[in-house]
Amino acid sequence: MPRKGATLNKDSDKKTTKRNPKTVGSTERPAVKSKVSLSPSQVTSSTVNSQEPAKATYETVKSSQVMPLDVDSQKNVTSFSREILLSEVPSSSSMASASTLEDEKRDHRESSSKEIDVGTEDPVNEDLKPPPLAGTNVMNVILVCAECAPWSKTGGLGDVAGALPKALARRGHRVMVVVPLYGNYAEPQHTGVRKMFKIDGQDMEVNYFHAYIDNVDFVFIDSPIFQHRGNNIYGGNRVDILKRMDLFCKAAIVVPWHVPCGGICYGDGNLVFIANDWHTALLPVYLKAYFRDNGVMKFTRSVLVIHNIAHQGRGPMDDFSIVDLPAQYADLFKLYDPVGGDHFNIFAAGLKTADRVVTVSHGYAWELKTSEGGWGLNGIRNENEWKLQGIVNGIDIEEWNPQLDVYLKSDGYANYSLDTLQTGKPQCKAALQKEMNLPVRDDVPLIGFIGRLDHQKGVDLIAEAIPWMMGQDVQLVMLGTGRPDLEQMLKQIEGQYGDKVRGWVGFSVKTAHRITAGADILLMPSRFEPCGLNQLYAMSYGTVPVVHAVGGLRDTVQPFDPFNESGYGWTFGRAEANQLIDALGNCLLTYRQYKQSWEGLQRRGMMQDLSWDHAAEKYEEVLVAAKYQW
Ligand SMILES: Nc1ncnc2c1ncn2[C@@H]1O[C@H](COP(=O)(O)OP(=O)(O)O[C@H]2O[C@H](CO)[C@@H](O)[C@H](O)[C@H]2O)[C@@H](O)[C@H]1O
């Protein structure tokens, strides 16, 4: 991936990163003079001395800057709250706020410009340097996510965690991502901070690693239970997963106190957490139960983003004992299920306790109201309507850009732009046909599908439409991994129609990029799709989407109107094979007989501004709303 400072191992297409000198250089930030700085080994009584101390040395927090907590006010002290609340938590005044950091950066700029005074600096221009786009709304933002591209990714969640923070940082916010350390990544350095947490009665140690890339702090949580899980992040039984996410949330919520980034911890001033999906929905709950209800972090806010409500962290009510909370919080998790009665539901508790809730499109925000779309959480969603907002995802235009795409630089592929669409894209198509061992023909429409193989993605609808499709002169390339029966189906279709179909079972970022560039058409018959990123990637590569008009797909794929020559693709109203066939049939007709309209579709798609910048502005509005709400 062309991400600055983090390169994928392209040969094996594994999601680990390799050390290279450029990478190391790009992780350096301007040194900040810390007004108050922390010693990793002295921050709290529960912080374990590191055997591998951080390279930088930090001053010790003075005892006057330490705020002992009023533990008497706790009704029911659990092991985590005992550890957290009885430990010395530095007061917010000892921590850097975003504005302090800005001051520090300015100080640094000023001092370094003095040092290199070569007479070319224009002091007037320096003074005129525009303020951050966010203006006075600049905040400290910590996004917490179970995966983050390019280090870890099973789908769109990882893409968002890798890209949204950069866009928020571009607006001037101080931004951190907290993610588990699943492998041996090159960039992160040990911070020297270690902490112990009790999970379901068992002591677990975590180590905190840090990297600074593209103006974002990445903090990696290292624990044996995360190691080597990169290819199976959500694997294991229900209780194992719950314990992993529990440890992750507990370890993440104390990061602003204990993990210095560029020498300074974030602290709780002007701070907002962004949690993502059920895996981190415990974080808003912990913020409330361990901190705010005890008079600590009173002004810290939490936003919970729904990427997919179908996965909720459900289990029997007994699971409540694992999350180590006082009994009065049990009701937050309790959800009545018509089939199973009361059960334990982590997403439910997160939705209730988060200050704000975002979901990844307007269409999905509406669908969540319904019993079909809300998957049992529609009632809670509707009770919390006032704090829910839909914001359509963007795309990382450094990574998903046909002009820069690193996966198009070899094997006959080519980078292309709007200007070179007519030559570059056919070259990519020919290279894809060759790589997939399909006849190399420019005139045959090449249809792509990329996605997790599960009920959501509607891959079975493609299978149903196969007999019709194979009667057409088309080629089909499908890439996916997931349910074994659907993987088997992919292989079977390829076996049956070898001269027209490739069914690639596996997870390959490189192949996903190449299909996006080489295909003429991208099929997304998803039954539900909160936002969908592949259709956005497709449009920006001049690949025309054919989608089920649902959730984010309906928001982003305006249907083609041949009379006005407007729109970006074809949509169909119900997730049924015959509807897919109708839409695809019209699409193929246009491809074959209306070349100019086709090129118009491609160009309009490529000309859209699909970057994260717009979405980041919308997120900022949510963060600010959360900040000022009581
Ligand atoms: N076999 C494979 N090999 C390589 N790459 C593969 C792959 N299968 C999928 N991918 C990649 O994973 C990502 C999938 O993103 P999506 O947003 O389309 O779906 P997902 O359902 O995972 O995300 C959920 O979260 C996102 C983010 O909010 C929402 O857009 C979406 O609707 C919601 O379901 C894309 O980058 C795609 O290229």
PDB file of N, CA, C and O and ligand atoms in Angstrom, residues 153-157 159-160 307-308 360 393 400 450-452 456-457 479-481 506-509 512 524 529-534 537, ligand 1:
ATOM      1  N   LYS A 153      -6.547  -6.078   8.974  1.00  0.00           N
ATOM      2  CA  LYS A 153      -7.768  -5.766   8.231  1.00  0.00           C
ATOM      3  C   LYS A 153      -8.496  -7.044   7.869  1.00  0.00           C
ATOM      4  O   LYS A 153      -7.915  -7.948   7.277  1.00  0.00           O
ATOM      5  N   THR A 154      -9.767  -7.106   8.254  1.00  0.00           N
ATOM      6  CA  THR A 154     -10.594  -8.207   7.739  1.00  0.00           C
ATOM      7  C   THR A 154     -11.648  -7.661   6.787  1.00  0.00           C
ATOM      8  O   THR A 154     -12.313  -8.414   6.101  1.00  0.00           O
ATOM      9  N   GLY A 155     -11.826  -6.343   6.777  1.00  0.00           N
ATOM     10  CA  GLY A 155     -12.827  -5.733   5.901  1.00  0.00           C
ATOM     11  C   GLY A 155     -12.801  -4.223   6.037  1.00  0.00           C
ATOM     12  O   GLY A 155     -11.766  -3.635   6.367  1.00  0.00           O
ATOM     13  N   GLY A 156     -13.979  -3.638   5.831  1.00  0.00           N
ATOM     14  CA  GLY A 156     -14.062  -2.185   5.776  1.00  0.00           C
ATOM     15  C   GLY A 156     -13.728  -1.483   7.088  1.00  0.00           C
ATOM     16  O   GLY A 156     -13.279  -0.333   7.087  1.00  0.00           O
ATOM     17  N   LEU A 157     -13.934  -2.172   8.209  1.00  0.00           N
ATOM     18  CA  LEU A 157     -13.638  -1.571   9.509  1.00  0.00           C
ATOM     19  C   LEU A 157     -12.164  -1.147   9.585  1.00  0.00           C
ATOM     20  O   LEU A 157     -11.843  -0.037  10.033  1.00  0.00           O
ATOM     21  N   ASP A 159     -10.195  -0.485   7.119  1.00  0.00           N
ATOM     22  CA  ASP A 159      -9.963   0.643   6.198  1.00  0.00           C
ATOM     23  C   ASP A 159     -10.325   1.964   6.872  1.00  0.00           C
ATOM     24  O   ASP A 159      -9.600   2.952   6.764  1.00  0.00           O
ATOM     25  N   VAL A 160     -11.471   1.978   7.565  1.00  0.00           N
ATOM     26  CA  VAL A 160     -11.927   3.219   8.201  1.00  0.00           C
ATOM     27  C   VAL A 160     -10.955   3.633   9.305  1.00  0.00           C
ATOM     28  O   VAL A 160     -10.557   4.802   9.399  1.00  0.00           O
ATOM     29  N   HIS A 307     -20.725   0.136  12.427  1.00  0.00           N
ATOM     30  CA  HIS A 307     -20.355  -0.265  11.065  1.00  0.00           C
ATOM     31  C   HIS A 307     -21.206  -1.440  10.619  1.00  0.00           C
ATOM     32  O   HIS A 307     -21.391  -1.654   9.425  1.00  0.00           O
ATOM     33  N   ASN A 308     -21.650  -2.229  11.584  1.00  0.00           N
ATOM     34  CA  ASN A 308     -22.448  -3.407  11.252  1.00  0.00           C
ATOM     35  C   ASN A 308     -23.165  -3.878  12.511  1.00  0.00           C
ATOM     36  O   ASN A 308     -22.526  -4.389  13.433  1.00  0.00           O
ATOM     37  N   VAL A 360     -22.650   4.570   9.382  1.00  0.00           N
ATOM     38  CA  VAL A 360     -21.806   4.925   8.255  1.00  0.00           C
ATOM     39  C   VAL A 360     -22.545   5.305   6.961  1.00  0.00           C
ATOM     40  O   VAL A 360     -21.921   5.379   5.906  1.00  0.00           O
ATOM     41  N   ASN A 393     -18.962   6.969   4.786  1.00  0.00           N
ATOM     42  CA  ASN A 393     -17.505   6.803   4.791  1.00  0.00           C
ATOM     43  C   ASN A 393     -16.860   7.473   3.588  1.00  0.00           C
ATOM     44  O   ASN A 393     -17.487   7.639   2.538  1.00  0.00           O
ATOM     45  N   TRP A 400      -6.250   4.083  -2.322  1.00  0.00           N
ATOM     46  CA  TRP A 400      -7.155   3.663  -3.392  1.00  0.00           C
ATOM     47  C   TRP A 400      -7.220   4.760  -4.439  1.00  0.00           C
ATOM     48  O   TRP A 400      -8.159   5.554  -4.474  1.00  0.00           O
ATOM     49  N   ILE A 450     -15.923  -8.528  -4.913  1.00  0.00           N
ATOM     50  CA  ILE A 450     -14.937  -8.628  -3.825  1.00  0.00           C
ATOM     51  C   ILE A 450     -15.711  -8.537  -2.516  1.00  0.00           C
ATOM     52  O   ILE A 450     -16.494  -7.603  -2.331  1.00  0.00           O
ATOM     53  N   GLY A 451     -15.488  -9.474  -1.614  1.00  0.00           N
ATOM     54  CA  GLY A 451     -16.172  -9.305  -0.333  1.00  0.00           C
ATOM     55  C   GLY A 451     -16.128 -10.527   0.538  1.00  0.00           C
ATOM     56  O   GLY A 451     -15.768 -11.629   0.097  1.00  0.00           O
ATOM     57  N   ARG A 452     -16.496 -10.307   1.790  1.00  0.00           N
ATOM     58  CA  ARG A 452     -16.617 -11.426   2.719  1.00  0.00           C
ATOM     59  C   ARG A 452     -17.720 -12.346   2.210  1.00  0.00           C
ATOM     60  O   ARG A 452     -18.763 -11.875   1.753  1.00  0.00           O
ATOM     61  N   GLN A 456     -24.669 -11.539   4.312  1.00  0.00           N
ATOM     62  CA  GLN A 456     -24.774 -10.090   4.068  1.00  0.00           C
ATOM     63  C   GLN A 456     -24.465  -9.718   2.620  1.00  0.00           C
ATOM     64  O   GLN A 456     -25.161  -8.910   2.012  1.00  0.00           O
ATOM     65  N   LYS A 457     -23.430 -10.311   2.074  1.00  0.00           N
ATOM     66  CA  LYS A 457     -22.901  -9.832   0.798  1.00  0.00           C
ATOM     67  C   LYS A 457     -23.669 -10.369  -0.414  1.00  0.00           C
ATOM     68  O   LYS A 457     -23.381  -9.983  -1.545  1.00  0.00           O
ATOM     69  N   LEU A 479     -13.536 -12.581  -5.673  1.00  0.00           N
ATOM     70  CA  LEU A 479     -12.533 -12.729  -4.619  1.00  0.00           C
ATOM     71  C   LEU A 479     -13.244 -12.681  -3.273  1.00  0.00           C
ATOM     72  O   LEU A 479     -13.989 -11.733  -2.994  1.00  0.00           O
ATOM     73  N   GLY A 480     -13.029 -13.681  -2.471  1.00  0.00           N
ATOM     74  CA  GLY A 480     -13.684 -13.638  -1.169  1.00  0.00           C
ATOM     75  C   GLY A 480     -13.249 -14.764  -0.261  1.00  0.00           C
ATOM     76  O   GLY A 480     -12.652 -15.750  -0.701  1.00  0.00           O
ATOM     77  N   THR A 481     -13.556 -14.557   1.003  1.00  0.00           N
ATOM     78  CA  THR A 481     -13.281 -15.593   1.982  1.00  0.00           C
ATOM     79  C   THR A 481     -14.357 -15.519   3.052  1.00  0.00           C
ATOM     80  O   THR A 481     -14.955 -14.468   3.253  1.00  0.00           O
ATOM     81  N   GLY A 506      -9.734 -16.499  -0.727  1.00  0.00           N
ATOM     82  CA  GLY A 506      -8.603 -16.018   0.074  1.00  0.00           C
ATOM     83  C   GLY A 506      -8.728 -14.538   0.313  1.00  0.00           C
ATOM     84  O   GLY A 506      -9.650 -13.886  -0.196  1.00  0.00           O
ATOM     85  N   PHE A 507      -7.819 -14.019   1.120  1.00  0.00           N
ATOM     86  CA  PHE A 507      -7.826 -12.588   1.410  1.00  0.00           C
ATOM     87  C   PHE A 507      -6.560 -11.996   0.823  1.00  0.00           C
ATOM     88  O   PHE A 507      -5.454 -12.258   1.288  1.00  0.00           O
ATOM     89  N   SER A 508      -6.699 -11.221  -0.239  1.00  0.00           N
ATOM     90  CA  SER A 508      -5.531 -10.651  -0.905  1.00  0.00           C
ATOM     91  C   SER A 508      -5.808  -9.198  -1.267  1.00  0.00           C
ATOM     92  O   SER A 508      -6.597  -8.901  -2.164  1.00  0.00           O
ATOM     93  N   VAL A 509      -5.153  -8.315  -0.547  1.00  0.00           N
ATOM     94  CA  VAL A 509      -5.338  -6.873  -0.789  1.00  0.00           C
ATOM     95  C   VAL A 509      -4.890  -6.535  -2.212  1.00  0.00           C
ATOM     96  O   VAL A 509      -5.553  -5.780  -2.932  1.00  0.00           O
ATOM     97  N   ALA A 512      -7.494  -7.549  -4.644  1.00  0.00           N
ATOM     98  CA  ALA A 512      -8.655  -6.648  -4.550  1.00  0.00           C
ATOM     99  C   ALA A 512      -8.393  -5.370  -5.357  1.00  0.00           C
ATOM    100  O   ALA A 512      -9.255  -4.895  -6.108  1.00  0.00           O
ATOM    101  N   MET A 524     -22.341  -5.710  -6.444  1.00  0.00           N
ATOM    102  CA  MET A 524     -22.520  -5.728  -4.977  1.00  0.00           C
ATOM    103  C   MET A 524     -23.993  -5.982  -4.658  1.00  0.00           C
ATOM    104  O   MET A 524     -24.757  -5.051  -4.431  1.00  0.00           O
ATOM    105  N   GLU A 529     -26.113  -3.305   3.589  1.00  0.00           N
ATOM    106  CA  GLU A 529     -24.760  -2.754   3.468  1.00  0.00           C
ATOM    107  C   GLU A 529     -24.706  -1.402   4.164  1.00  0.00           C
ATOM    108  O   GLU A 529     -25.175  -0.393   3.647  1.00  0.00           O
ATOM    109  N   PRO A 530     -24.184  -1.385   5.387  1.00  0.00           N
ATOM    110  CA  PRO A 530     -24.169  -0.135   6.161  1.00  0.00           C
ATOM    111  C   PRO A 530     -23.588   1.042   5.372  1.00  0.00           C
ATOM    112  O   PRO A 530     -24.159   2.119   5.351  1.00  0.00           O
ATOM    113  N   CYS A 531     -22.465   0.835   4.734  1.00  0.00           N
ATOM    114  CA  CYS A 531     -21.964   1.857   3.812  1.00  0.00           C
ATOM    115  C   CYS A 531     -21.491   1.166   2.535  1.00  0.00           C
ATOM    116  O   CYS A 531     -22.023   1.371   1.473  1.00  0.00           O
ATOM    117  N   GLY A 532     -20.477   0.310   2.683  1.00  0.00           N
ATOM    118  CA  GLY A 532     -19.850  -0.314   1.523  1.00  0.00           C
ATOM    119  C   GLY A 532     -18.718   0.584   1.057  1.00  0.00           C
ATOM    120  O   GLY A 532     -18.913   1.790   0.848  1.00  0.00           O
ATOM    121  N   LEU A 533     -17.562  -0.021   0.919  1.00  0.00           N
ATOM    122  CA  LEU A 533     -16.413   0.749   0.426  1.00  0.00           C
ATOM    123  C   LEU A 533     -16.056   0.341  -0.996  1.00  0.00           C
ATOM    124  O   LEU A 533     -15.587   1.159  -1.791  1.00  0.00           O
ATOM    125  N   ASN A 534     -16.321  -0.936  -1.327  1.00  0.00           N
ATOM    126  CA  ASN A 534     -15.886  -1.409  -2.651  1.00  0.00           C
ATOM    127  C   ASN A 534     -16.525  -0.635  -3.797  1.00  0.00           C
ATOM    128  O   ASN A 534     -15.890  -0.406  -4.823  1.00  0.00           O
ATOM    129  N   TYR A 537     -14.532   2.532  -4.064  1.00  0.00           N
ATOM    130  CA  TYR A 537     -13.241   2.272  -4.721  1.00  0.00           C
ATOM    131  C   TYR A 537     -13.467   2.076  -6.220  1.00  0.00           C
ATOM    132  O   TYR A 537     -12.733   2.619  -7.049  1.00  0.00           O
TER     133      TYR A 537
HETATM  134  N1  LIG B   1     -11.093 -11.481   0.130  1.00  0.00           N
HETATM  135  C1  LIG B   1     -10.682 -10.222   0.231  1.00  0.00           C
HETATM  136  N2  LIG B   1      -9.411  -9.907  -0.091  1.00  0.00           N
HETATM  137  C2  LIG B   1      -8.986  -8.637   0.012  1.00  0.00           C
HETATM  138  N3  LIG B   1      -9.722  -7.619   0.418  1.00  0.00           N
HETATM  139  C3  LIG B   1     -10.984  -7.888   0.760  1.00  0.00           C
HETATM  140  C4  LIG B   1     -11.532  -9.187   0.677  1.00  0.00           C
HETATM  141  N4  LIG B   1     -12.807  -9.138   1.081  1.00  0.00           N
HETATM  142  C5  LIG B   1     -13.055  -7.866   1.400  1.00  0.00           C
HETATM  143  N5  LIG B   1     -11.954  -7.117   1.198  1.00  0.00           N
HETATM  144  C6  LIG B   1     -11.786  -5.698   1.452  1.00  0.00           C
HETATM  145  O1  LIG B   1     -12.449  -5.392   2.665  1.00  0.00           O
HETATM  146  C7  LIG B   1     -13.099  -4.152   2.524  1.00  0.00           C
HETATM  147  C8  LIG B   1     -14.585  -4.412   2.593  1.00  0.00           C
HETATM  148  O2  LIG B   1     -15.206  -3.270   2.928  1.00  0.00           O
HETATM  149  P1  LIG B   1     -16.782  -3.064   2.931  1.00  0.00           P
HETATM  150  O3  LIG B   1     -17.027  -1.727   3.461  1.00  0.00           O
HETATM  151  O4  LIG B   1     -17.280  -3.268   1.551  1.00  0.00           O
HETATM  152  O5  LIG B   1     -17.393  -4.220   3.797  1.00  0.00           O
HETATM  153  P2  LIG B   1     -17.391  -4.795   5.314  1.00  0.00           P
HETATM  154  O6  LIG B   1     -18.650  -5.560   5.330  1.00  0.00           O
HETATM  155  O7  LIG B   1     -16.157  -5.521   5.613  1.00  0.00           O
HETATM  156  O8  LIG B   1     -17.447  -3.550   6.293  1.00  0.00           O
HETATM  157  C9  LIG B   1     -18.401  -3.055   7.257  1.00  0.00           C
HETATM  158  O9  LIG B   1     -17.848  -1.789   7.677  1.00  0.00           O
HETATM  159  C10 LIG B   1     -17.620  -0.918   6.592  1.00  0.00           C
HETATM  160  C11 LIG B   1     -16.928   0.307   7.146  1.00  0.00           C
HETATM  161  O10 LIG B   1     -17.791   1.155   7.799  1.00  0.00           O
HETATM  162  C12 LIG B   1     -18.904  -0.586   5.864  1.00  0.00           C
HETATM  163  O11 LIG B   1     -18.570   0.160   4.711  1.00  0.00           O
HETATM  164  C13 LIG B   1     -19.625  -1.866   5.452  1.00  0.00           C
HETATM  165  O12 LIG B   1     -20.874  -1.567   4.882  1.00  0.00           O
HETATM  166  C14 LIG B   1     -19.779  -2.772   6.659  1.00  0.00           C
HETATM  167  O13 LIG B   1     -20.421  -3.992   6.312  1.00  0.00           O
HETATM  168  C15 LIG B   1     -12.656  -3.565   1.222  1.00  0.00           C
HETATM  169  O14 LIG B   1     -11.480  -2.836   1.393  1.00  0.00           O
HETATM  170  C16 LIG B   1     -12.375  -4.821   0.396  1.00  0.00           C
HETATM  171  O15 LIG B   1     -11.496  -4.610  -0.653  1.00  0.00           O
END
